[in-house]
Coordinates of C-alpha atoms and ligand atoms in Angstrom, one line a residue:
M1 CA 204.2 86.2 -145.4
A2 CA 201.5 88.7 -146.3
N3 CA 198.1 87.4 -147.4
L4 CA 197.8 87.9 -151.1
L5 CA 194.8 89.8 -152.4
P6 CA 192.0 87.8 -154.0
V7 CA 192.0 86.9 -157.7
A8 CA 188.7 87.0 -159.6
S9 CA 187.7 83.7 -161.3
T10 CA 188.0 83.5 -165.1
G11 CA 184.2 83.7 -165.5
K12 CA 184.0 86.8 -163.3
T13 CA 186.9 88.4 -165.0
W14 CA 185.3 88.1 -168.5
R15 CA 182.0 89.2 -167.1
M16 CA 183.6 92.3 -165.6
L17 CA 185.5 93.0 -168.9
L18 CA 182.2 92.6 -170.8
A19 CA 180.5 95.0 -168.4
S20 CA 183.4 97.4 -169.1
V21 CA 183.0 97.0 -172.9
M22 CA 179.3 97.6 -172.6
R23 CA 179.8 101.0 -170.9
T24 CA 179.7 102.2 -174.5
P25 CA 177.4 99.7 -176.3
G26 CA 177.1 101.9 -179.4
Q27 CA 180.9 101.8 -180.0
F28 CA 180.9 98.0 -179.6
F29 CA 177.9 97.5 -181.9
W30 CA 179.5 99.5 -184.8
L31 CA 182.7 97.6 -184.2
I32 CA 181.0 94.3 -184.8
V33 CA 179.2 95.7 -187.9
L34 CA 182.6 96.7 -189.3
F35 CA 184.0 93.3 -188.5
V36 CA 181.2 91.6 -190.4
L37 CA 181.5 94.0 -193.4
S38 CA 185.2 93.6 -193.6
S39 CA 185.1 89.8 -193.4
L40 CA 182.4 89.5 -196.1
T41 CA 184.4 91.8 -198.3
S42 CA 187.5 89.7 -198.0
L43 CA 185.4 86.5 -198.7
A44 CA 184.2 88.0 -202.0
I45 CA 187.7 87.6 -203.4
P46 CA 188.1 83.8 -203.2
I47 CA 184.5 83.4 -204.4
A48 CA 185.2 85.6 -207.5
I49 CA 188.4 83.7 -208.2
G50 CA 186.6 80.3 -207.9
R51 CA 183.9 81.5 -210.3
L52 CA 186.6 82.7 -212.7
V53 CA 188.3 79.3 -212.6
D54 CA 184.9 77.6 -213.3
A55 CA 184.2 80.0 -216.2
A56 CA 187.7 79.3 -217.6
S57 CA 187.5 75.5 -217.2
S58 CA 184.0 75.3 -218.7
R59 CA 185.1 77.6 -221.5
T60 CA 182.2 80.0 -220.9
L61 CA 184.7 82.9 -220.4
T62 CA 184.6 85.2 -223.4
G63 CA 187.3 87.9 -223.8
F64 CA 189.4 89.5 -221.1
P65 CA 187.8 89.0 -217.6
W66 CA 187.3 92.7 -216.8
G67 CA 184.2 92.1 -214.7
F68 CA 186.1 89.7 -212.3
I69 CA 189.1 91.9 -212.2
L70 CA 187.0 95.0 -211.3
L71 CA 185.1 93.1 -208.7
I72 CA 188.3 91.8 -207.0
A73 CA 189.9 95.3 -207.2
L74 CA 186.8 96.8 -205.6
A75 CA 186.9 94.2 -202.8
V76 CA 190.6 94.9 -202.2
V77 CA 190.0 98.7 -201.9
V78 CA 186.8 98.5 -199.8
G79 CA 188.5 95.7 -197.7
A80 CA 191.5 98.0 -197.0
L81 CA 189.2 100.9 -196.0
L82 CA 187.1 98.7 -193.7
T83 CA 190.2 97.2 -192.1
R84 CA 191.4 100.7 -191.4
A85 CA 188.0 101.6 -189.9
W86 CA 187.8 98.6 -187.6
T87 CA 191.4 98.9 -186.5
F88 CA 190.8 102.5 -185.6
Q89 CA 187.5 101.8 -183.8
G90 CA 188.9 98.7 -182.1
Q91 CA 192.0 100.4 -180.8
R92 CA 189.8 103.3 -179.6
L93 CA 187.7 100.8 -177.6
G94 CA 190.9 99.2 -176.3
V95 CA 192.4 102.6 -175.2
R96 CA 189.1 103.5 -173.5
L97 CA 189.0 100.1 -171.7
N98 CA 192.6 100.7 -170.5
R99 CA 191.8 104.2 -169.3
D100 CA 188.8 102.9 -167.4
L101 CA 190.8 100.0 -165.9
G102 CA 193.5 102.4 -164.7
I103 CA 191.0 104.7 -163.1
D104 CA 189.0 101.8 -161.6
M105 CA 192.2 100.2 -160.2
V106 CA 193.5 103.4 -158.6
G107 CA 190.1 104.1 -157.2
A108 CA 189.9 100.5 -155.9
A109 CA 193.3 100.7 -154.2
L110 CA 192.1 103.9 -152.4
E111 CA 188.8 102.3 -151.4
L112 CA 190.2 99.2 -149.9
D113 CA 189.9 98.8 -146.1
A114 CA 193.2 99.8 -144.4
Q115 CA 193.4 96.4 -142.8
T116 CA 193.2 94.7 -146.2
V117 CA 196.0 96.8 -147.5
E118 CA 198.0 96.1 -144.4
D119 CA 197.4 92.3 -144.4
A120 CA 198.3 92.2 -148.1
G121 CA 201.5 94.1 -147.7
S122 CA 202.4 96.8 -150.2
G123 CA 204.2 94.5 -152.7
D124 CA 201.1 92.6 -154.0
L125 CA 199.0 95.7 -154.3
L126 CA 201.8 97.6 -156.0
S127 CA 202.6 94.9 -158.5
R128 CA 198.9 94.7 -159.4
L129 CA 198.6 98.5 -159.8
T130 CA 201.8 98.8 -161.9
D131 CA 203.1 95.6 -163.6
D132 CA 199.7 93.9 -164.0
V133 CA 197.9 97.0 -165.4
D134 CA 200.9 97.7 -167.7
S135 CA 201.0 94.2 -169.1
I136 CA 197.3 94.3 -169.9
R137 CA 197.6 97.5 -171.8
Q138 CA 198.8 96.3 -175.2
V139 CA 196.7 93.2 -175.3
L140 CA 193.6 95.1 -174.5
A141 CA 194.3 97.9 -177.0
Q142 CA 195.5 95.8 -179.9
G143 CA 194.8 92.1 -179.1
L144 CA 191.2 92.2 -178.1
P145 CA 189.9 93.9 -181.3
E146 CA 192.1 91.7 -183.6
F147 CA 191.0 88.6 -181.7
L148 CA 187.3 89.6 -182.0
Y149 CA 187.7 90.4 -185.7
I150 CA 189.3 87.1 -186.4
T151 CA 186.6 85.2 -184.5
V152 CA 183.9 86.9 -186.7
Y153 CA 186.1 86.2 -189.8
M154 CA 186.5 82.5 -188.9
I155 CA 182.9 81.9 -188.3
L156 CA 181.8 83.7 -191.5
T157 CA 184.5 81.9 -193.6
A158 CA 183.5 78.5 -192.3
T159 CA 179.8 79.2 -192.9
T160 CA 180.5 80.6 -196.4
L161 CA 182.7 77.6 -197.3
F162 CA 179.8 75.2 -196.5
F163 CA 177.5 77.3 -198.6
V164 CA 179.9 77.3 -201.5
N165 CA 180.1 73.5 -201.4
P166 CA 179.3 71.4 -198.3
F167 CA 181.7 68.6 -199.4
I168 CA 184.6 70.9 -199.9
G169 CA 183.7 72.7 -196.6
L170 CA 184.5 69.5 -194.7
V171 CA 188.2 70.2 -195.2
A172 CA 188.0 72.9 -192.5
V173 CA 186.9 70.4 -189.8
P174 CA 190.3 68.9 -188.9
T175 CA 191.7 72.4 -188.5
F176 CA 188.9 73.3 -186.0
V177 CA 189.3 70.0 -184.1
L178 CA 193.1 70.6 -183.6
M179 CA 192.4 74.2 -182.6
A180 CA 189.8 73.0 -180.0
I181 CA 192.4 70.6 -178.6
L182 CA 194.9 73.4 -178.3
L183 CA 192.4 75.7 -176.6
S184 CA 191.0 73.1 -174.2
I185 CA 194.1 71.3 -173.1
F186 CA 197.1 73.6 -173.5
L187 CA 195.7 77.1 -172.8
P188 CA 194.2 76.3 -169.4
R189 CA 197.6 74.8 -168.3
I190 CA 199.4 77.9 -169.6
G191 CA 196.9 80.1 -167.7
K192 CA 197.5 78.2 -164.4
L193 CA 201.3 78.5 -164.7
T194 CA 200.9 82.2 -165.6
L195 CA 199.0 82.8 -162.4
Y196 CA 201.6 80.9 -160.4
R197 CA 204.3 83.0 -162.0
A198 CA 202.4 86.3 -161.2
E199 CA 201.9 85.2 -157.6
A200 CA 205.5 84.2 -157.3
M201 CA 206.6 87.6 -158.6
S202 CA 204.3 89.4 -156.1
D203 CA 205.8 87.2 -153.4
F204 CA 209.3 88.2 -154.5
T205 CA 208.3 91.9 -154.5
V206 CA 207.0 91.6 -150.9
V207 CA 210.3 89.9 -149.8
A208 CA 212.5 92.4 -151.7
N209 CA 210.5 95.3 -150.2
E210 CA 211.0 93.9 -146.7
N211 CA 214.7 93.4 -147.3
I212 CA 215.2 96.9 -148.6
R213 CA 213.2 98.5 -145.8
G214 CA 214.8 96.4 -143.1
A215 CA 218.4 96.5 -144.6
S216 CA 219.9 98.2 -141.5
T217 CA 218.1 95.9 -139.1
M218 CA 219.3 92.9 -141.1
R219 CA 222.9 94.2 -140.8
E220 CA 222.5 94.8 -137.1
L221 CA 221.2 91.3 -136.5
G222 CA 223.7 89.7 -138.9
I223 CA 221.0 87.9 -140.8
E224 CA 221.7 89.4 -144.3
G225 CA 222.7 85.9 -145.6
A226 CA 219.5 84.2 -144.3
R227 CA 217.3 87.0 -145.7
L228 CA 219.1 87.0 -149.1
Q229 CA 218.6 83.2 -149.2
V230 CA 214.8 83.8 -148.7
Q231 CA 215.0 86.2 -151.6
E232 CA 217.0 83.8 -153.8
N233 CA 214.4 81.0 -153.0
R234 CA 211.7 83.3 -154.4
V235 CA 213.8 83.9 -157.6
D236 CA 214.3 80.1 -157.9
S237 CA 210.6 79.4 -157.8
I238 CA 209.9 82.1 -160.4
Y239 CA 212.6 80.6 -162.6
S240 CA 211.2 77.1 -162.2
I241 CA 207.7 78.2 -163.1
A242 CA 209.1 80.2 -166.1
R243 CA 210.9 77.1 -167.4
K244 CA 207.7 75.0 -167.2
L245 CA 205.9 77.7 -169.0
V246 CA 208.5 77.9 -171.8
S247 CA 208.4 74.2 -172.3
L248 CA 204.6 74.0 -172.5
R249 CA 204.5 77.0 -174.9
A250 CA 207.1 75.3 -177.2
T251 CA 204.8 72.2 -177.5
Y252 CA 201.8 74.5 -178.0
W253 CA 203.5 76.4 -180.8
A254 CA 204.8 73.2 -182.5
I255 CA 201.2 71.8 -182.7
D256 CA 199.9 75.2 -183.8
G257 CA 202.6 75.4 -186.5
F258 CA 201.5 72.0 -187.9
N259 CA 197.9 73.2 -187.8
S260 CA 198.8 76.2 -189.8
Y261 CA 200.1 74.3 -192.8
M262 CA 198.0 71.2 -192.7
P263 CA 194.8 72.8 -194.1
L264 CA 196.6 73.8 -197.4
L265 CA 197.8 70.3 -198.0
L266 CA 194.4 68.9 -197.1
S267 CA 192.5 71.3 -199.3
I268 CA 194.5 70.3 -202.3
I269 CA 194.1 66.5 -201.7
W270 CA 190.5 66.8 -200.6
G271 CA 189.7 69.2 -203.5
A272 CA 191.1 66.8 -206.1
I273 CA 189.1 63.9 -204.6
C274 CA 185.9 66.0 -204.7
V275 CA 186.4 67.1 -208.3
E276 CA 187.3 63.5 -209.3
R277 CA 184.1 62.2 -207.8
G278 CA 182.0 65.0 -209.2
W279 CA 181.1 66.5 -205.8
A280 CA 182.7 69.9 -206.5
S281 CA 184.1 72.0 -209.3
W282 CA 187.7 73.1 -209.7
G283 CA 186.4 76.6 -209.0
D284 CA 185.0 75.4 -205.6
A285 CA 188.3 73.8 -204.8
A286 CA 190.2 77.0 -205.7
T287 CA 187.7 79.0 -203.5
A288 CA 188.2 76.6 -200.6
S289 CA 192.0 76.7 -200.9
I290 CA 192.2 80.5 -200.9
M291 CA 189.7 80.7 -198.0
L292 CA 191.7 78.1 -196.0
F293 CA 194.9 80.0 -196.8
G294 CA 193.2 83.1 -195.3
M295 CA 192.1 81.1 -192.3
R296 CA 195.6 79.7 -191.9
V297 CA 197.1 83.2 -191.8
N298 CA 194.5 84.5 -189.4
A299 CA 194.6 81.3 -187.3
D300 CA 198.3 82.2 -186.5
I301 CA 197.2 85.7 -185.3
F302 CA 194.2 84.2 -183.6
T303 CA 196.2 81.7 -181.5
Y304 CA 198.8 84.3 -180.7
W305 CA 196.3 86.7 -179.3
L306 CA 194.3 83.9 -177.7
D307 CA 197.5 82.9 -175.8
R308 CA 198.1 86.5 -174.8
L309 CA 194.4 87.0 -173.9
R310 CA 194.5 84.0 -171.8
E311 CA 197.6 85.3 -170.0
M312 CA 195.9 88.7 -169.8
S313 CA 192.7 87.2 -168.3
V314 CA 194.8 85.7 -165.5
T315 CA 196.5 89.0 -164.9
M316 CA 193.2 90.8 -165.3
G317 CA 191.7 88.4 -162.7
R318 CA 194.3 89.8 -160.2
V319 CA 193.3 93.4 -161.1
F320 CA 189.6 92.7 -161.1
G321 CA 190.0 90.8 -157.8
V322 CA 191.1 94.0 -156.2
I323 CA 188.4 96.1 -157.9
D324 CA 185.7 93.5 -156.9
L325 CA 186.9 93.4 -153.4
S326 CA 186.9 97.2 -153.1
H327 CA 183.3 97.2 -154.5
Q328 CA 182.3 94.7 -151.8
Q329 CA 184.0 96.6 -149.1
K330 CA 182.5 99.9 -150.2
A331 CA 179.0 98.4 -150.3
R332 CA 179.5 97.0 -146.9
R333 CA 180.6 100.4 -145.6
E334 CA 177.7 102.1 -147.2
Q335 CA 175.3 99.6 -145.7
A336 CA 177.0 100.1 -142.3
A337 CA 176.8 103.9 -142.7
S338 CA 173.1 103.8 -143.6
S339 CA 172.3 101.7 -140.6
K340 CA 171.0 103.9 -137.8
V341 CA 173.6 105.1 -135.5
N342 CA 172.8 104.7 -131.8
T343 CA 173.4 108.2 -130.6
E344 CA 171.1 107.9 -127.6
S345 CA 173.8 107.0 -125.3
V346 CA 176.2 109.6 -126.7
T347 CA 175.9 112.8 -124.8
D348 CA 176.6 115.9 -126.7
D349 CA 180.1 116.5 -125.4
V350 CA 181.3 112.9 -125.8
V351 CA 183.4 112.9 -129.0
I352 CA 185.1 109.5 -128.7
R353 CA 183.2 106.6 -127.2
C354 CA 184.5 103.0 -126.9
E355 CA 182.1 100.4 -125.5
S356 CA 183.1 96.9 -124.5
L357 CA 185.8 96.9 -127.1
T358 CA 187.6 93.6 -127.8
Y359 CA 190.1 92.9 -130.5
G360 CA 192.8 90.3 -131.3
Y361 CA 195.2 90.1 -134.3
T362 CA 194.6 86.4 -134.2
P363 CA 191.4 84.6 -133.1
E364 CA 193.3 82.8 -130.3
S365 CA 194.4 85.9 -128.2
S366 CA 192.8 89.3 -127.6
V367 CA 195.0 92.3 -127.4
I368 CA 192.2 94.7 -126.3
K369 CA 189.8 93.2 -123.8
G370 CA 186.5 94.9 -123.0
V371 CA 187.7 98.5 -123.1
N372 CA 185.2 101.3 -122.2
L373 CA 186.4 104.8 -122.8
D374 CA 184.8 108.2 -123.3
V375 CA 186.7 111.3 -124.3
R376 CA 184.8 114.6 -124.2
A377 CA 185.4 117.8 -126.2
G378 CA 188.2 119.9 -124.7
E379 CA 189.4 116.8 -122.7
S380 CA 192.8 115.1 -123.3
I381 CA 193.5 111.6 -122.2
A382 CA 197.0 110.0 -121.9
L383 CA 197.0 106.3 -122.7
V384 CA 199.7 104.9 -120.4
G385 CA 201.0 101.4 -120.3
R386 CA 204.0 99.2 -120.9
S387 CA 205.2 98.3 -124.3
G388 CA 202.7 95.8 -125.8
S389 CA 199.9 96.7 -123.5
G390 CA 197.7 97.6 -126.5
K391 CA 197.9 101.4 -126.7
T392 CA 198.5 101.6 -130.5
T393 CA 196.0 98.9 -131.2
L394 CA 193.3 100.8 -129.3
A395 CA 194.3 104.0 -131.2
R396 CA 193.9 102.1 -134.5
L397 CA 190.5 100.8 -133.5
I398 CA 189.4 104.3 -132.8
A399 CA 190.9 105.6 -136.1
G400 CA 189.0 102.8 -138.0
S401 CA 192.2 101.1 -139.3
L402 CA 191.2 98.0 -137.4
T403 CA 187.7 96.7 -136.7
A404 CA 186.7 95.4 -133.3
D405 CA 185.9 91.7 -132.8
S406 CA 183.1 92.9 -130.5
G407 CA 182.0 96.1 -128.9
T408 CA 181.6 99.5 -130.7
V409 CA 183.5 102.7 -131.4
S410 CA 181.9 105.9 -132.3
V411 CA 183.4 109.3 -133.0
A412 CA 181.2 112.4 -133.1
G413 CA 178.2 110.1 -132.9
S414 CA 179.1 108.0 -136.0
P415 CA 180.2 104.4 -136.0
V416 CA 183.8 103.5 -136.8
G417 CA 185.2 100.2 -138.1
N418 CA 184.2 97.8 -140.8
G419 CA 185.8 100.2 -143.3
L420 CA 184.2 103.3 -141.8
Y421 CA 186.7 105.9 -140.8
P422 CA 186.2 108.9 -138.6
T423 CA 188.2 111.2 -141.0
Q424 CA 185.1 112.2 -142.9
V425 CA 183.9 115.7 -142.2
A426 CA 181.3 116.2 -139.5
Q427 CA 178.2 118.3 -140.1
D428 CA 180.0 121.5 -139.3
G429 CA 182.6 120.8 -142.1
R430 CA 185.4 119.9 -139.7
P431 CA 187.0 116.4 -139.8
A432 CA 185.7 114.2 -137.0
L433 CA 189.1 112.7 -136.0
L434 CA 192.6 112.7 -137.3
I435 CA 195.5 110.5 -136.2
C436 CA 199.1 111.6 -136.1
T437 CA 201.8 108.9 -135.6
Q438 CA 205.6 109.0 -135.6
E439 CA 205.6 108.0 -139.3
A440 CA 205.1 111.6 -140.5
H441 CA 204.7 111.6 -144.3
L442 CA 205.9 114.2 -146.8
F443 CA 204.0 114.4 -150.1
L444 CA 205.7 115.5 -153.3
G445 CA 204.9 119.1 -154.1
T446 CA 205.1 122.4 -152.3
L447 CA 204.9 123.1 -148.6
S448 CA 201.5 124.5 -149.3
D449 CA 200.4 121.3 -151.1
N450 CA 201.5 119.5 -148.0
M451 CA 199.3 121.6 -145.8
T452 CA 196.2 121.7 -148.0
V453 CA 196.0 117.9 -148.3
A454 CA 194.5 118.2 -144.8
A455 CA 192.4 121.4 -145.5
E456 CA 192.0 122.2 -149.1
N457 CA 190.4 125.6 -148.5
A458 CA 193.0 126.8 -146.0
T459 CA 194.3 130.3 -146.9
E460 CA 198.0 131.1 -146.8
A461 CA 197.5 133.1 -143.6
E462 CA 195.8 130.1 -142.0
Q463 CA 198.6 127.7 -143.2
L464 CA 201.3 130.0 -141.8
A465 CA 199.5 130.5 -138.6
A466 CA 199.2 126.7 -138.1
L467 CA 202.9 126.2 -138.8
H468 CA 203.9 129.0 -136.4
A469 CA 201.5 127.5 -133.8
V470 CA 203.5 124.2 -133.7
G471 CA 206.8 126.1 -133.6
A472 CA 207.7 125.5 -137.3
D473 CA 209.2 129.0 -137.5
W474 CA 211.7 127.7 -140.1
V475 CA 209.0 128.4 -142.7
D476 CA 210.1 132.1 -142.7
D477 CA 213.6 131.1 -143.9
L478 CA 212.4 129.0 -146.8
P479 CA 213.3 130.5 -150.2
D480 CA 209.8 130.6 -151.5
G481 CA 207.9 130.3 -148.3
L482 CA 204.8 128.1 -148.7
D483 CA 205.5 127.7 -152.4
T484 CA 208.9 126.0 -151.7
E485 CA 209.1 122.6 -153.5
L486 CA 209.8 119.8 -151.1
G487 CA 211.2 116.4 -151.9
T488 CA 214.4 114.6 -152.6
S489 CA 215.7 116.8 -155.4
A490 CA 214.2 120.0 -154.0
T491 CA 214.4 121.5 -150.5
Q492 CA 214.8 118.7 -148.0
L493 CA 213.2 119.0 -144.5
T494 CA 214.8 117.3 -141.5
R495 CA 212.8 114.6 -139.6
D496 CA 211.8 117.0 -136.8
Q497 CA 210.6 119.6 -139.4
I498 CA 208.5 116.9 -141.1
Q499 CA 207.0 116.0 -137.8
Q500 CA 206.2 119.6 -137.1
L501 CA 204.6 119.8 -140.5
S502 CA 202.3 116.9 -139.8
L503 CA 201.3 118.5 -136.5
A504 CA 200.6 121.8 -138.4
R505 CA 198.4 119.9 -140.8
I506 CA 196.3 118.8 -137.8
V507 CA 196.0 122.4 -136.6
V508 CA 195.0 123.7 -140.0
A509 CA 192.5 120.9 -140.5
N510 CA 190.9 121.7 -137.1
P511 CA 189.4 118.2 -136.3
H512 CA 187.0 117.6 -133.4
A513 CA 189.3 114.8 -132.1
V514 CA 192.9 113.9 -132.5
I515 CA 195.0 110.8 -131.6
L516 CA 198.7 111.6 -131.1
D517 CA 200.6 108.3 -131.2
E518 CA 204.3 109.0 -130.4
S519 CA 203.9 111.9 -132.8
T520 CA 206.6 114.1 -131.3
T521 CA 209.5 111.6 -131.0
Q522 CA 211.8 113.7 -133.2
L523 CA 211.3 116.9 -131.3
E524 CA 213.0 118.2 -128.1
T525 CA 210.5 117.6 -125.2
A526 CA 210.2 121.4 -124.6
D527 CA 209.5 122.0 -128.3
A528 CA 207.0 119.1 -128.4
C529 CA 205.1 120.5 -125.4
A530 CA 204.9 123.9 -127.0
S531 CA 203.7 122.3 -130.3
L532 CA 201.0 120.3 -128.5
H533 CA 199.4 123.3 -126.9
A534 CA 197.9 124.4 -130.3
I535 CA 196.5 120.9 -130.8
L536 CA 195.0 120.3 -127.4
K537 CA 192.9 123.4 -127.5
D538 CA 189.1 122.7 -127.6
R539 CA 189.5 119.2 -128.9
A540 CA 189.1 115.6 -127.7
V541 CA 192.6 114.3 -127.7
I542 CA 194.2 110.9 -126.9
I543 CA 198.0 111.1 -126.3
I544 CA 200.2 108.1 -126.5
S545 CA 203.8 108.8 -125.5
H546 CA 206.5 107.1 -123.6
D547 CA 207.7 110.6 -122.5
A548 CA 206.1 111.4 -119.1
R549 CA 206.3 115.2 -119.7
I550 CA 204.4 114.9 -123.0
A551 CA 201.8 112.6 -121.4
S552 CA 201.4 115.0 -118.5
M553 CA 199.9 117.6 -120.8
A554 CA 196.7 115.5 -120.8
S555 CA 194.0 116.4 -118.4
R556 CA 193.7 112.7 -117.2
A557 CA 195.2 109.4 -117.9
V558 CA 194.2 105.7 -118.2
L559 CA 196.5 102.8 -117.5
L560 CA 196.3 100.0 -120.0
K561 CA 197.6 96.6 -118.8
G562 CA 197.3 93.5 -120.9
G563 CA 194.6 95.1 -123.1
R564 CA 192.4 96.2 -120.1
I565 CA 191.9 99.6 -118.5
E566 CA 193.5 98.9 -115.1
A567 CA 193.3 102.3 -113.5
E568 CA 192.4 106.0 -114.1
G569 CA 193.9 109.1 -112.6
T570 CA 196.4 111.9 -113.3
P571 CA 199.1 111.2 -115.9
A572 CA 201.7 111.3 -113.1
Q573 CA 199.8 108.7 -111.0
M574 CA 199.4 106.4 -114.0
F575 CA 203.1 106.6 -115.0
A576 CA 204.0 105.7 -111.5
L577 CA 201.8 102.6 -111.7
S578 CA 202.9 101.5 -115.2
Ligands
ATP1 N1 200.1 93.8 -136.7 C1 200.2 93.1 -135.7 N2 200.0 91.7 -135.8 C2 200.1 90.9 -134.7 N3 200.3 91.3 -133.5 C3 200.5 92.6 -133.3 C4 200.4 93.6 -134.4 N4 200.6 94.8 -133.8 C5 200.8 94.7 -132.5 N5 200.7 93.4 -132.2 C6 200.7 92.8 -130.8 O1 199.7 93.4 -130.1 C7 200.1 93.7 -128.8 C8 199.8 95.1 -128.5 O2 200.6 95.9 -129.3 P1 200.5 97.5 -129.4 O3 201.4 98.0 -130.4 O4 199.1 97.9 -129.5 O5 201.1 97.8 -127.9 P2 201.6 99.2 -127.4 O6 201.2 99.4 -126.0 O7 201.2 100.3 -128.4 O8 203.2 99.0 -127.5 P3 204.3 100.1 -127.8 O9 204.3 101.0 -126.6 O10 205.6 99.3 -127.8 O11 204.0 100.8 -129.0 C9 201.6 93.3 -128.7 O12 201.7 92.0 -128.1 C10 202.0 93.3 -130.1 O13 203.0 92.3 -130.3

């Protein structure tokens, strides 16, 4: 099973969210001001009604109570306007947070070390990029502002209640105690189960992805039943967690429902006791009842959003876990890049240098063992060796997708590994090194889009020249030439055409060094040889191919055996020894 990506702790998640909120401190400040004004306005109504009750019961009310009515009407109108204002501001803040989160997450996914992405498998990263970011969206846009407003409202209401009459104010205490129990006992458990469910769903996505991609292999090996069983087991574990979650939530909502109605009952009983003992007036009791009613209504929304926010913070921990990891990896790369490169031992014409390179996929066994290799400009080297001898692993170490356990790799004088890739442009504006494997990729868009991903400033003439150089003469027959849309519903290219396209990308990008790892498997050998002429010219090239005729195009060859360079010579000699 793939290693899941890290999850940020709850504390870190909220700190990162706060940092995101504070990117626009002015917006947040005015939002809090609106919350306070809106809460105070709504509290004016129960206070006015309480005073009205007192005036009526003490018979000091003379005539129709126009003053009270006008005051309450004004509070209603101003309250409505302020509610509209904070809802608008709050949702604006939420939408901004969502936008930033989306941008940060996509940026983070692109910034992660290739090895991290590979170890994690595509399922976990994809589900965090899509499902998780989506599920956060509504809670962040609507829930966060409402939750913050109700928090301010609750604090101000409780404080006002104590100022109105401290005896009457005591009636709010049981409500807060019960709420504290819900928050401290139930919500952490719900949070934990939510995290397990999200992890189980990621795990399911990984298995489902593997099953879909390996469907034909499963059929060939006759293991569909076993693989489907693995998938069903994942579904079962999601279902079992979901059942526990539903049961816990049901209890939570039952207690919350009781807590919603209890304050009303208490306020009437406790109000009557206070009045009877002379601790409070009927007006205070009326004010307390209305305020508690307001708190009750808001407590429902509060606990609803608190539950959702709790769930969101777990999901957000998964998103921030990736963002945080990418920041750490980027910082480490920048530190590595800023450390002085040892160029003294690199002579001008050595483009690729490997020194005492050792690497193992597991700590127990090394796949590459102390490899020293120099490739000069204009030189091409065939890496020859039996299957499993470490050719692709060595190529990936040079391309920076893997980092050596010991030893160093440098390309065009710059270090590679630890998240540093040699794809960045060298001082002359050309990429230092590009790798072309048998997994040629077609991007959605036009043929030209597919060429300019490698060289954004390439002219049409340069793109066409590169395509012709690798033998992709079919470009002349396309309906719209370079502007032809490629993809499943548009013009479809055959697998050999896609491979030629990725070779043409290399020609147009014009890197200093190239690694060709079985990059012509879909082409006829003669066509492949013709294509490679354009790539070998003036570059440092490493060729990995099981086809002796392709490997023979290299100027020399090294034989890899058990991860060591066993011999060097001509490609023909090395093939004979392999
Ligand atoms: N991702 C991986 N995790 C663990 N072991 C791996 C991984 N990739 C390769 N290996 C192992 O490392 C060793 C070298 O593999 P590598 O693919 O580099 O050899 P190769 O010479 O390129 O083989 P081939 O010619 O079949 O492509 C093999 O034993 C292989 O099983």
